[in-house]
CSV table of C-alpha atoms and ligand atoms in Angstrom, one decimal:
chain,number,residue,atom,x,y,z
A,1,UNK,CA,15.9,-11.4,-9.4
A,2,UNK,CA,12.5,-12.0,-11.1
A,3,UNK,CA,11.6,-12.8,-14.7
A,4,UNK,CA,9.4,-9.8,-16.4
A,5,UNK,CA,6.5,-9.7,-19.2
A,6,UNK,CA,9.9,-8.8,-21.9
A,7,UNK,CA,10.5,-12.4,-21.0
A,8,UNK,CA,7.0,-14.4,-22.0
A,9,UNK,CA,7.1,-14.2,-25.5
A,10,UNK,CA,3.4,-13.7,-27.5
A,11,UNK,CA,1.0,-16.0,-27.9
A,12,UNK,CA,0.5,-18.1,-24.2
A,13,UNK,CA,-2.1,-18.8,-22.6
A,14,UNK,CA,-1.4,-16.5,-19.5
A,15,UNK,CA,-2.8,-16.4,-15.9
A,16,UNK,CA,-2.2,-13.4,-14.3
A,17,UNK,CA,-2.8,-12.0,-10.7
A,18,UNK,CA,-4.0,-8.6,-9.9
A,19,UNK,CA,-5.1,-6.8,-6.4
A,20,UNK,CA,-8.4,-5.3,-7.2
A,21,UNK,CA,-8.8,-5.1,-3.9
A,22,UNK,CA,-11.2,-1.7,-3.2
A,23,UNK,CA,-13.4,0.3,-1.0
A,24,UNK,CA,-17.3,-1.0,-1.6
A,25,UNK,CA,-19.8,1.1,-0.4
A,26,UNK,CA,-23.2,0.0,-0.6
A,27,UNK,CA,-22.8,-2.6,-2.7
A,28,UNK,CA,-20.6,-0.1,-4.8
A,29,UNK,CA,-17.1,-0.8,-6.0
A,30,UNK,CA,-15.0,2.2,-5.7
A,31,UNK,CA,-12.4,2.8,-8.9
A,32,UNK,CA,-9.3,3.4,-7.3
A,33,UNK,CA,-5.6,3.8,-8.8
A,34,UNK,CA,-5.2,-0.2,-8.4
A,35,UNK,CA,-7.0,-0.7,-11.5
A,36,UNK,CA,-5.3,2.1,-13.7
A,37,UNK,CA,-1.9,0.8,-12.8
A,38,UNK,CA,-3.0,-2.8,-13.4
A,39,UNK,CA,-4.2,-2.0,-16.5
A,40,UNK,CA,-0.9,-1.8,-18.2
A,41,UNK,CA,0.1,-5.1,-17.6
A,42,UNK,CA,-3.2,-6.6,-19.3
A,43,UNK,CA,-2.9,-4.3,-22.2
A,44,UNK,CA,0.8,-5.3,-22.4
A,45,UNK,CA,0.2,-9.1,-22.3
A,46,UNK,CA,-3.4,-8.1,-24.7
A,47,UNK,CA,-1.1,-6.5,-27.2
A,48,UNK,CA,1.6,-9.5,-26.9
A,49,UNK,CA,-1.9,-12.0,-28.3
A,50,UNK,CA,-1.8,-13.8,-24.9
A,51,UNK,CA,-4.6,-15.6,-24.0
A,52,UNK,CA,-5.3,-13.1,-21.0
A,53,UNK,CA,-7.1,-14.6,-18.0
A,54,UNK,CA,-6.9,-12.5,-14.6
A,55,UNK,CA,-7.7,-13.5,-10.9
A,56,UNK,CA,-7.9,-11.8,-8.2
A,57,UNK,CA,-10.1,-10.6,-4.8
A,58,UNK,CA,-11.8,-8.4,-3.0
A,59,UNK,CA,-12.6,-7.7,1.0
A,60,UNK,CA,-12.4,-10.9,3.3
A,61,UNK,CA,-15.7,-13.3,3.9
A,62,UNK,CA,-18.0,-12.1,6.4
A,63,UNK,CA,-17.0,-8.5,5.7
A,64,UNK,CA,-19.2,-5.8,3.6
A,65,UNK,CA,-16.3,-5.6,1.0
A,66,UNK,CA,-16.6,-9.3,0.4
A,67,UNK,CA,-18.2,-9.4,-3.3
A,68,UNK,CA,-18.3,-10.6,-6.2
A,69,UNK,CA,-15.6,-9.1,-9.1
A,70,UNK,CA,-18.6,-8.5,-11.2
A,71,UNK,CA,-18.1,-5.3,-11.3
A,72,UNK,CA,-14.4,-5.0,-11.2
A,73,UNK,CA,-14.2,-6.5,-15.0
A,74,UNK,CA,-15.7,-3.4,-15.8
A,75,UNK,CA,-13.8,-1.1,-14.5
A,76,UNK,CA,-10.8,-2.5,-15.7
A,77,UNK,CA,-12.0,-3.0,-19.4
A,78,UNK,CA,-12.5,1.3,-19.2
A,79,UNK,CA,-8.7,1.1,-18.4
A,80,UNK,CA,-7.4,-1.4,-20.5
A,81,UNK,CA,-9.4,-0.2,-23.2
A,82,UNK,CA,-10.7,-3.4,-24.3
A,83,UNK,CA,-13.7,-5.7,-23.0
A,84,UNK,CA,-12.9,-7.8,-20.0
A,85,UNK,CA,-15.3,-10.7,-19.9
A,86,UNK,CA,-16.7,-12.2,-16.2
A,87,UNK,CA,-17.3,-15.2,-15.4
A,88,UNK,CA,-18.8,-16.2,-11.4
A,89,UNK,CA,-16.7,-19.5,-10.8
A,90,UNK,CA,-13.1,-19.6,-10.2
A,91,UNK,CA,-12.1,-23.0,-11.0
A,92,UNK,CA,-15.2,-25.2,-11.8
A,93,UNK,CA,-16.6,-26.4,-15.0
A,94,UNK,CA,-17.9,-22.8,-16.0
A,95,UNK,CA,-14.6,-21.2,-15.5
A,96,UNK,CA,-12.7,-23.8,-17.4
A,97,UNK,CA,-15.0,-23.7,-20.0
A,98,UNK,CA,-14.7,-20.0,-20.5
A,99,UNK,CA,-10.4,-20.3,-20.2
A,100,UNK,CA,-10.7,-22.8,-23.0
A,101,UNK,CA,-13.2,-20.5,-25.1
A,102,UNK,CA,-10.6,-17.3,-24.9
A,103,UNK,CA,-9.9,-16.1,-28.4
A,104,UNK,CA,-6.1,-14.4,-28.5
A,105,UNK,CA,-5.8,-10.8,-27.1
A,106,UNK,CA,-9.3,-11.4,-25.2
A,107,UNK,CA,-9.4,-11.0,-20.7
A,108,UNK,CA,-11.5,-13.1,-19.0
A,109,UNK,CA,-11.7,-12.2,-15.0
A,110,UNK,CA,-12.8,-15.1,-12.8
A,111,UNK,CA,-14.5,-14.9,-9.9
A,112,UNK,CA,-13.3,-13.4,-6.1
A,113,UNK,CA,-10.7,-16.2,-5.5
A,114,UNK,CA,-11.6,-15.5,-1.8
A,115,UNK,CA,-14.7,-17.6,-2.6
A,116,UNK,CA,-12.4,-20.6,-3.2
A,117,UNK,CA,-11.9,-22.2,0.3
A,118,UNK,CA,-8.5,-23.2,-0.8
A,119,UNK,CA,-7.2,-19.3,-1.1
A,120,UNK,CA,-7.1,-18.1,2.2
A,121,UNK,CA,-5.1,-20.7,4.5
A,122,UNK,CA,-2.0,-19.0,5.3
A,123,UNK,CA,0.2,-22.1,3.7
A,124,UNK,CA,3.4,-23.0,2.1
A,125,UNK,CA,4.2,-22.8,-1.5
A,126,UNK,CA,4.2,-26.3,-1.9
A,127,UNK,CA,1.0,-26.9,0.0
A,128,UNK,CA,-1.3,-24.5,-1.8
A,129,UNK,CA,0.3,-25.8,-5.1
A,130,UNK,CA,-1.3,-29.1,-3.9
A,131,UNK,CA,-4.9,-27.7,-4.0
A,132,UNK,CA,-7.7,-28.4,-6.2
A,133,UNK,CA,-7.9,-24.6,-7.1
A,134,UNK,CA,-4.3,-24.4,-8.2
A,135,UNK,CA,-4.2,-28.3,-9.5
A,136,UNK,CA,-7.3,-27.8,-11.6
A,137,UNK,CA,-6.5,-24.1,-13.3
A,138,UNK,CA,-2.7,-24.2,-13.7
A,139,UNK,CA,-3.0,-27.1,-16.2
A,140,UNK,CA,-5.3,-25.1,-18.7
A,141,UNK,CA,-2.3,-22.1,-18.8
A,142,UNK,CA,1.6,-22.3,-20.2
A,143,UNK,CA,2.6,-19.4,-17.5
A,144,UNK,CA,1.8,-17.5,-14.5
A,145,UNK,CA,2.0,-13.6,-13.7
A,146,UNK,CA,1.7,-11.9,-10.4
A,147,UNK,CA,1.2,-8.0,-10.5
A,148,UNK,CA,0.0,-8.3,-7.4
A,149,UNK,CA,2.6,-6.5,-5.4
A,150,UNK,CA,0.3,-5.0,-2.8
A,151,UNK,CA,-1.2,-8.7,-1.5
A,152,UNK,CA,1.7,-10.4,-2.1
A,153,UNK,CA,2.5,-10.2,2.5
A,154,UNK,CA,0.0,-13.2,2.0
A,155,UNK,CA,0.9,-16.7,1.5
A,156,UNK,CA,-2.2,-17.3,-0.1
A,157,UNK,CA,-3.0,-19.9,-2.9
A,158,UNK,CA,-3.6,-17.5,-5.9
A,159,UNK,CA,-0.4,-16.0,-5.0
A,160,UNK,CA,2.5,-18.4,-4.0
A,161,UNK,CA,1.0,-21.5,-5.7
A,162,UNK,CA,1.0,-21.1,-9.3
A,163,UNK,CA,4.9,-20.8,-9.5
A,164,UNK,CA,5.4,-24.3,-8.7
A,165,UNK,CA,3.7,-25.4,-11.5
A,166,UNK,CA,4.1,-22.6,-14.4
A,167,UNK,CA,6.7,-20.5,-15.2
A,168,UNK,CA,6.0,-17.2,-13.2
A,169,UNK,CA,6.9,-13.6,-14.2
A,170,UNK,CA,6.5,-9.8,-12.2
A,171,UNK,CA,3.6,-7.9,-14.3
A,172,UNK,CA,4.6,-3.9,-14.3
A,173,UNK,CA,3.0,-3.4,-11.3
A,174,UNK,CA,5.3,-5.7,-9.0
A,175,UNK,CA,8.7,-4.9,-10.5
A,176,UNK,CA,7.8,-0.6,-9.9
A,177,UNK,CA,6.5,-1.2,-6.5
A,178,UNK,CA,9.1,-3.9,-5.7
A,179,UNK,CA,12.1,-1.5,-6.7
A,180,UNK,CA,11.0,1.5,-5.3
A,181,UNK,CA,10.0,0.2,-2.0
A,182,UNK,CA,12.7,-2.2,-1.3
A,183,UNK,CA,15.6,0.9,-2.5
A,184,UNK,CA,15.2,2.3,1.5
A,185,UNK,CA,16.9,-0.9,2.3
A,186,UNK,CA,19.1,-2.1,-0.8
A,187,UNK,CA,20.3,1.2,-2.3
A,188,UNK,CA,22.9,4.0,-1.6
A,189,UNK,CA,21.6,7.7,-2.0
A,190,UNK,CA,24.1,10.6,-2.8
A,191,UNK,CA,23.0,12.5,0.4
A,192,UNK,CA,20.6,12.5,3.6
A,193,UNK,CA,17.2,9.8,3.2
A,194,UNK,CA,14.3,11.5,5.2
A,195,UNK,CA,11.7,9.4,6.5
A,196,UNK,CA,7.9,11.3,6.9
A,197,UNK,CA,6.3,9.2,9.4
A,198,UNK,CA,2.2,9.7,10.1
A,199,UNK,CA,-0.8,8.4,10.0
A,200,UNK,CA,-2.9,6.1,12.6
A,201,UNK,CA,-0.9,3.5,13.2
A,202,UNK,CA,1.8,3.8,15.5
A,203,UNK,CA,2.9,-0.3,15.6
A,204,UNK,CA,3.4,0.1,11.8
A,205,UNK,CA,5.7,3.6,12.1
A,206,UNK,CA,7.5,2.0,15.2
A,207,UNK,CA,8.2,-1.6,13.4
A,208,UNK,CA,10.0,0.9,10.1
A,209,UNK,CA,11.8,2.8,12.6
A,210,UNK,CA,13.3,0.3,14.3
A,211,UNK,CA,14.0,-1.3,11.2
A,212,UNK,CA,15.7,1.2,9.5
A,213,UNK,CA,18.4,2.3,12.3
A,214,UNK,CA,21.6,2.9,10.1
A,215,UNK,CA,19.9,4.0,6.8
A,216,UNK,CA,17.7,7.4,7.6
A,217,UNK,CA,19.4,10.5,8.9
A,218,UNK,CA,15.8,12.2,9.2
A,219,UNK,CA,12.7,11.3,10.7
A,220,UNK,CA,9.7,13.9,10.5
A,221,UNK,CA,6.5,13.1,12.8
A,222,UNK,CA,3.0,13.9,12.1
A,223,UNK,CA,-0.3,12.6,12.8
A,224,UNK,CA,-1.5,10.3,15.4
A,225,UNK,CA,2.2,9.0,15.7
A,226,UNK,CA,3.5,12.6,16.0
A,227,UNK,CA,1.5,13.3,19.0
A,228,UNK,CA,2.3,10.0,20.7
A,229,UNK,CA,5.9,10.8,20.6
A,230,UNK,CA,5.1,14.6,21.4
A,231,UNK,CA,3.3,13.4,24.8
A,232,UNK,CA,6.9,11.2,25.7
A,233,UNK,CA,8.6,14.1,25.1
A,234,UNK,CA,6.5,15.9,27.6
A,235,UNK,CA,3.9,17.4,26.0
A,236,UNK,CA,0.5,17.7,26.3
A,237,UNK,CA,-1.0,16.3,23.6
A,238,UNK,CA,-1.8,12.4,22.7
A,239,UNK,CA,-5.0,12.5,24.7
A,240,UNK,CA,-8.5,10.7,23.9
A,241,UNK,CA,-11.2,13.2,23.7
A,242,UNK,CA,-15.2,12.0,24.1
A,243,UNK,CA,-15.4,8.8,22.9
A,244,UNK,CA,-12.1,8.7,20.6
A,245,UNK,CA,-9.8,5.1,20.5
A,246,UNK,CA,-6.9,6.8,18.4
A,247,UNK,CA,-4.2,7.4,21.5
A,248,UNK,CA,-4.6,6.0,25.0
A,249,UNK,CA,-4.4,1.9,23.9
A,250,UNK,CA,-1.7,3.0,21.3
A,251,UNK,CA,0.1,4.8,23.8
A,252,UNK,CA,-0.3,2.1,26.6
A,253,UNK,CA,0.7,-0.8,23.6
A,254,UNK,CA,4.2,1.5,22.5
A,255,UNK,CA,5.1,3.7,25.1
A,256,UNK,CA,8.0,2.1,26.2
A,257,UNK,CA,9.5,1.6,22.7
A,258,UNK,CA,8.6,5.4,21.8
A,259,UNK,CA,10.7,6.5,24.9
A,260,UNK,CA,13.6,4.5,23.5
A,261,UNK,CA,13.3,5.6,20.3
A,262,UNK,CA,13.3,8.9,21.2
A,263,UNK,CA,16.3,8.8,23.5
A,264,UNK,CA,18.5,7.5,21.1
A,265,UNK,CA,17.5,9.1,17.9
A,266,UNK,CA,16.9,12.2,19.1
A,267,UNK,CA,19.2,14.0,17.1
A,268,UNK,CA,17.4,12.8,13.9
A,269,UNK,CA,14.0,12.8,15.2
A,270,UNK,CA,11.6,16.3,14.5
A,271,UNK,CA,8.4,16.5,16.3
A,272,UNK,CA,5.4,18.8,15.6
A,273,UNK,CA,6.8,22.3,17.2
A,274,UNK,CA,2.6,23.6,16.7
A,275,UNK,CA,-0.6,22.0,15.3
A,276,UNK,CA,-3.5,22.8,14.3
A,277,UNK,CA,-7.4,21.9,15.8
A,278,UNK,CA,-10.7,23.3,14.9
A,279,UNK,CA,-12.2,26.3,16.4
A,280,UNK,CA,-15.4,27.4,15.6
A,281,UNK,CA,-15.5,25.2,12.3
A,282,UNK,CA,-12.8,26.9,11.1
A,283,UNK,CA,-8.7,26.2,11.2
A,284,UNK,CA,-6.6,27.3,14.4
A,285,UNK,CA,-3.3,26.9,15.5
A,286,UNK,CA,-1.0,26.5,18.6
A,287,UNK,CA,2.3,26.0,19.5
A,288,UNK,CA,3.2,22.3,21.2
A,289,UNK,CA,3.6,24.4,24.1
A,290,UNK,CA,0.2,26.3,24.4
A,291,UNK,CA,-1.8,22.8,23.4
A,292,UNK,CA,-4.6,21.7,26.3
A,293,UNK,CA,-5.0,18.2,26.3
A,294,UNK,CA,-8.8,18.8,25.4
A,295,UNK,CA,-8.5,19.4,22.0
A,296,UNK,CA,-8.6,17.5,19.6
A,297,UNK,CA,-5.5,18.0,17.4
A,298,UNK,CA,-5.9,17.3,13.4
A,299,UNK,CA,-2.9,18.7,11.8
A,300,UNK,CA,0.6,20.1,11.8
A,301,UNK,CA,0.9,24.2,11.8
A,302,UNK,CA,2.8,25.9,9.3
A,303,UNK,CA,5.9,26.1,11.2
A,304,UNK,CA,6.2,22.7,11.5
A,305,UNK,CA,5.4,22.5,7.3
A,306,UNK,CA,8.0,24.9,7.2
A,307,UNK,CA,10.3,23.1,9.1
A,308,UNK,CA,10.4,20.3,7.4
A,309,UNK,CA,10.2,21.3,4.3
A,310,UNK,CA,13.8,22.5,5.0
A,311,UNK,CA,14.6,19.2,5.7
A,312,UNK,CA,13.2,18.0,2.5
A,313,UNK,CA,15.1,20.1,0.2
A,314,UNK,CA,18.2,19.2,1.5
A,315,UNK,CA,17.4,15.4,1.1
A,316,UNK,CA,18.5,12.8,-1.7
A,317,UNK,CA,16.0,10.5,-0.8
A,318,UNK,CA,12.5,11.1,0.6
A,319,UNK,CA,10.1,8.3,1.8
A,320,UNK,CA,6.8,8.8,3.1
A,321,UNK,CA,4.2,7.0,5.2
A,322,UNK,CA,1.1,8.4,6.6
A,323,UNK,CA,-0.7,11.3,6.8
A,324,UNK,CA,0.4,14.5,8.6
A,325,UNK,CA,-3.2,15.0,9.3
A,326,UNK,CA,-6.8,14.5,9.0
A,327,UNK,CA,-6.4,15.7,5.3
A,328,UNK,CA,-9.6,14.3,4.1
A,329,UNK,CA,-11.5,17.4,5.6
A,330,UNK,CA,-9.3,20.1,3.5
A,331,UNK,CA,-9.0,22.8,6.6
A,332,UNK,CA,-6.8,20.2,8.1
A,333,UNK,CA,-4.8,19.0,4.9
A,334,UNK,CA,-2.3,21.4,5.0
A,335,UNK,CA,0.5,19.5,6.8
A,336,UNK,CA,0.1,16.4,4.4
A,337,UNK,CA,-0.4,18.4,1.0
A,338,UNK,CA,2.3,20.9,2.0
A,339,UNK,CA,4.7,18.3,2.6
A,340,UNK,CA,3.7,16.3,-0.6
A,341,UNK,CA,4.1,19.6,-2.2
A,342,UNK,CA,7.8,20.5,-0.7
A,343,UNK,CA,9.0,17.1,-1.9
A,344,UNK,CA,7.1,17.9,-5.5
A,345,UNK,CA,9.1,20.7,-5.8
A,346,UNK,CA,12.8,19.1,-5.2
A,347,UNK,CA,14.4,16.8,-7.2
A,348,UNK,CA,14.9,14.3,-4.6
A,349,UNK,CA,14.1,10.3,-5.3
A,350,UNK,CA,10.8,9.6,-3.8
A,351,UNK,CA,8.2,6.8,-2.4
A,352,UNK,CA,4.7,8.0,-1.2
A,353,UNK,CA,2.9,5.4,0.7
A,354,UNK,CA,0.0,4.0,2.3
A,355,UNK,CA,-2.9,3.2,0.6
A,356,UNK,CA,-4.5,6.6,2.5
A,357,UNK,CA,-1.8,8.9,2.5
A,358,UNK,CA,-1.4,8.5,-1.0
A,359,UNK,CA,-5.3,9.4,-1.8
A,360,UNK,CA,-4.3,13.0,-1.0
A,361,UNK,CA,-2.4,13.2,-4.4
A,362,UNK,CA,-5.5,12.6,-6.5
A,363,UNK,CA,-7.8,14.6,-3.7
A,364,UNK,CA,-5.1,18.0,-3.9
A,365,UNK,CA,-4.8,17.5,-7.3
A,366,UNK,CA,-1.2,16.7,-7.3
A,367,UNK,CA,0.8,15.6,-10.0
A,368,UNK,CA,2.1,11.7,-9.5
A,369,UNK,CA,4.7,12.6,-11.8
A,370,UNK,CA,6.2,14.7,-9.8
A,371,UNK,CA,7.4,11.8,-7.3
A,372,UNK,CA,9.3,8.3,-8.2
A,373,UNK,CA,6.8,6.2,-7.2
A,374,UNK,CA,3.5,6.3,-5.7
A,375,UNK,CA,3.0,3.0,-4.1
A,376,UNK,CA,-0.5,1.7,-4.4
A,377,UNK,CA,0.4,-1.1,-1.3
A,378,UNK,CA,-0.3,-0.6,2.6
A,379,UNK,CA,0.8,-4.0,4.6
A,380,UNK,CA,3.3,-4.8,1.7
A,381,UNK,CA,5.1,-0.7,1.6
A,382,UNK,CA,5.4,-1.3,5.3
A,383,UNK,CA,6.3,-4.8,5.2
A,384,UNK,CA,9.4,-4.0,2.4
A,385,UNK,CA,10.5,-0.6,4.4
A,386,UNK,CA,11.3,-3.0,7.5
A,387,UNK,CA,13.2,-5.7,5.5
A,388,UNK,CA,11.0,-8.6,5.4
A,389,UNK,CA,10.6,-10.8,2.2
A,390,UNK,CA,7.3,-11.1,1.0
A,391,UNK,CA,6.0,-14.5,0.3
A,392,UNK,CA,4.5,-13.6,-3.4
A,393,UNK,CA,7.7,-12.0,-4.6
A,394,UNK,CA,10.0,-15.0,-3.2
A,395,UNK,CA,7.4,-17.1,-4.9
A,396,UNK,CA,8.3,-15.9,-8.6
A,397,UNK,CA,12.6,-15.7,-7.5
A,398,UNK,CA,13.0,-19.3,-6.8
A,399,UNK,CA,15.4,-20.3,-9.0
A,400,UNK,CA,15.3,-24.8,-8.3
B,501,ADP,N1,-4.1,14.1,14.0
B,501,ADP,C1,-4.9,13.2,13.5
B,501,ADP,N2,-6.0,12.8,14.1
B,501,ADP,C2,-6.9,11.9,13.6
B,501,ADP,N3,-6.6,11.2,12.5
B,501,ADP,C3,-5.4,11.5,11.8
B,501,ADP,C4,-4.5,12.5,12.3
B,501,ADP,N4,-3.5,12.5,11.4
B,501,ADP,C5,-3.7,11.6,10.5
B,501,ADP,N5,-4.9,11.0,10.7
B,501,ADP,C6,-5.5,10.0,9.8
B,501,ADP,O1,-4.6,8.9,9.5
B,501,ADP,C7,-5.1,8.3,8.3
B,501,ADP,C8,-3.9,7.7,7.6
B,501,ADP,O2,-3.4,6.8,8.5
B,501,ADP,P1,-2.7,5.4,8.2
B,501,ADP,O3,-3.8,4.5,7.8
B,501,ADP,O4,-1.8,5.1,9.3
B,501,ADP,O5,-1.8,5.8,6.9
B,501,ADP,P2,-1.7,5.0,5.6
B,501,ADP,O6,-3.0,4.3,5.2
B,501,ADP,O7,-1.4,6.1,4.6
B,501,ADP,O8,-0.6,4.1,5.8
B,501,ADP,C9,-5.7,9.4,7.5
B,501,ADP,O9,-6.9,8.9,7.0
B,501,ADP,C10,-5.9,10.6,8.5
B,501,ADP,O10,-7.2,11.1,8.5
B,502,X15,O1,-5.6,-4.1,0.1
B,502,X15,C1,-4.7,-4.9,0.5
B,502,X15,O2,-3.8,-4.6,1.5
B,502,X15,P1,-3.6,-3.1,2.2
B,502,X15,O3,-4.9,-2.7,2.8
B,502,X15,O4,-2.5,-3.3,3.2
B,502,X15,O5,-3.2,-2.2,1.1
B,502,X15,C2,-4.4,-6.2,-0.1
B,502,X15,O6,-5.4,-6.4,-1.2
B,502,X15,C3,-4.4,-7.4,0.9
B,502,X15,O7,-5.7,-7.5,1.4
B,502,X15,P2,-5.9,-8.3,2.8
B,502,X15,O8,-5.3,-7.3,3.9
B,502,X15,O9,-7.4,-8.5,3.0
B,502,X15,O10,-5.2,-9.6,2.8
């Protein structure tokens, strides 16, 4: 549907969009998976003698995480294994200047394109290929890449505007992520697909359920979702404790969809049967039954790991999004590793993703291997599991 790097040839002057999009603290650009997996498209297209010149961005203006990609060049020059030159303009003089001084098989990162006015309007295709930023760079290349699978829910300039000038193509990154997360939808598995649903967000787990009616004979519940649909079940649980924002608005914004849901899936939807809180600083757990609405609850018990991990084996196809649990603090990481582990140990085709959920492979020290794909995408993974195109990837299939 899309034209890949085996299609570009050797020798072009390339532009080529990544999502180095990462936690900053303090000033501090956090190395994340986003630049090792992006890496192997700019050493492919390095070792093919392109011209290689990447854009990309990083947190939203007036946010902390809004800086400069100063520091990103370097990180990804440890991954590609090969320098990665900066420079801070991303379409004036200086940048051009620098395009036009690349020697073959050299990078050259350009400044945050979110510091380009022009990037951000949430505009056509044809609109944002009428800017300056796109009018002024695309001239200077003979084609366009987009990696960037994990930005690519944005109609933004950097992403859908290129292709109407330059002949686009998927890096690496966008034709793995686009397979993988689009196969819920678009493929037929040899057996029961099992969806493990957690995490914070309850509008985002609601929006893929209701999506995905026909094609998942298993949902498993965890997390802050998990207890929302616990406490329409009956159960006491779901509560805000102290000062906490985690339930009552959720459960006030999706109560009435939950209660639907639940009726008319509940053959195929699990729930928590115990879970887990803290009790003097150290791990306890309770049935669903035995839960006082006090407590604050952080994980899944063993039962319910048990549980599902039944469920799991018998599945073709496993797909996960969010976190059973709080699993950054490891007494209540159980649920999430335990289910990362179960689906590890079957042969089952697998997606893990969410940007957080999927930070628990590298912090349990869990082998990516051992799943089909680990998606590096949040908004996108969630966006593809309900169906909807994405305009960055219908940017590069246009075929007129
Ligand atoms: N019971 C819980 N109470 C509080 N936070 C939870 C609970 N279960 C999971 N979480 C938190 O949810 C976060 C992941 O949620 P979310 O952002 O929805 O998933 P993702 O980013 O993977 O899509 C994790 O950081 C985890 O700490
Ligand atoms: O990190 C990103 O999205 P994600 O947080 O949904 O994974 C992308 O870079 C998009 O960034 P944005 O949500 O500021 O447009």
């Amino acid at each position: 549907m899309f034209k890949t790097l085996d299609d570009i040839g050797s020798g072009k002057r390339v532009l080529v969009r990544l999502d180095l999009n990462s936690p900053v603290e303090d000033g501090i650009v956090k190395d994340n998976r986003r630049f090792a997996r992006h890496a192997r498209t700019v050493r492919e297209l390095v070792e093919a003698g392109h011209r290689v010149v990447v854009i990309a961005h990083q947190g939203r203006p007036g946010r902390d995480s809004f800086v400069s990609l100063d520091q990103h060049a370097d990180l990804l020059a440890e991954y590609v294994e090969t320098p990665v030159a900066f420079v801070d303009d991303v379409h004036g003089e200086a940048a051009v200047a620098a395009i036009r001084d690349l020697g073959a098989g050299e990078v050259l990162l350009l400044e945050n394109v979110r510091m380009c006015e022009d990037e951000l309007p949430e505009r056509s295709p044809t609109e944002h290929a009428d800017s300056e930023f796109v009018r002024s760079l695309a001239p200077e290349f003979d084609c366009y890449v987009n990696d960037a699978y994990s930005a690519a829910h944005r109609s933004h300039a950097s992403l859908v505007g290129f292709p109407r000038h330059l002949p686009a193509y998927a890096g690496r990154v966008m034709e793995a992520e686009y397979e993988a997360n689009t196969s819920i939808a678009n493929r037929e598995f040899d057996g029961p697909v099992t969806m493990v649903l957690g995490g914070a967000k309850a509008t985002d787990v609601i929006d893929v359920m209701s999506a995905l009616d026909e094609g998942v004979d298993n949902y498993l519940l965890g997390g802050i979702v998990g207890e929302l649909f616990l406490r329409a079940a009956g159960y006491d649980v779901g509560y805000d404790v102290g000062d906490g924002e985690l339930y009552d608005h959720q459960w006030a914004d999706n109560e009435d969809r939950i209660r639907e849901l639940l009726a008319e899936r509940a053959d195929r939807i699990r729930l928590p049967v115990d879970l887990a809180y803290e009790r003097d600083e150290e791990r306890a757990e309770v049935p669903v039954e035995g839960v006082e609405k006090t407590q604050p609850l952080l994980d899944v018990g063993a039962t319910t790991v048990g549980d599902y991990g039944e469920v799991i084996e018998d599945s073709a196809a496993v797909f996960v999004k969010g976190a059973l649990g709080v699993f950054e603090d490891e007494r209540f990481a159980d649920g999430t590793v335990g289910i990362l582990e179960s689906i590890a140990s079957t042969d089952c085709f697998s997606v893990i993703g969410g940007g957080d959920t999927s930070r628990a492979i590298e912090l349990y020290g869990l082998d990516e291997d051992y799943f089909s794909h680990v998606s590096i995408a949040g908004g996108a993974y969630v966006r593809a599991l309900t169906g909807q195109s994405l305009p960055g990837v219908e940017a590069l299939s246009r075929d007129d």
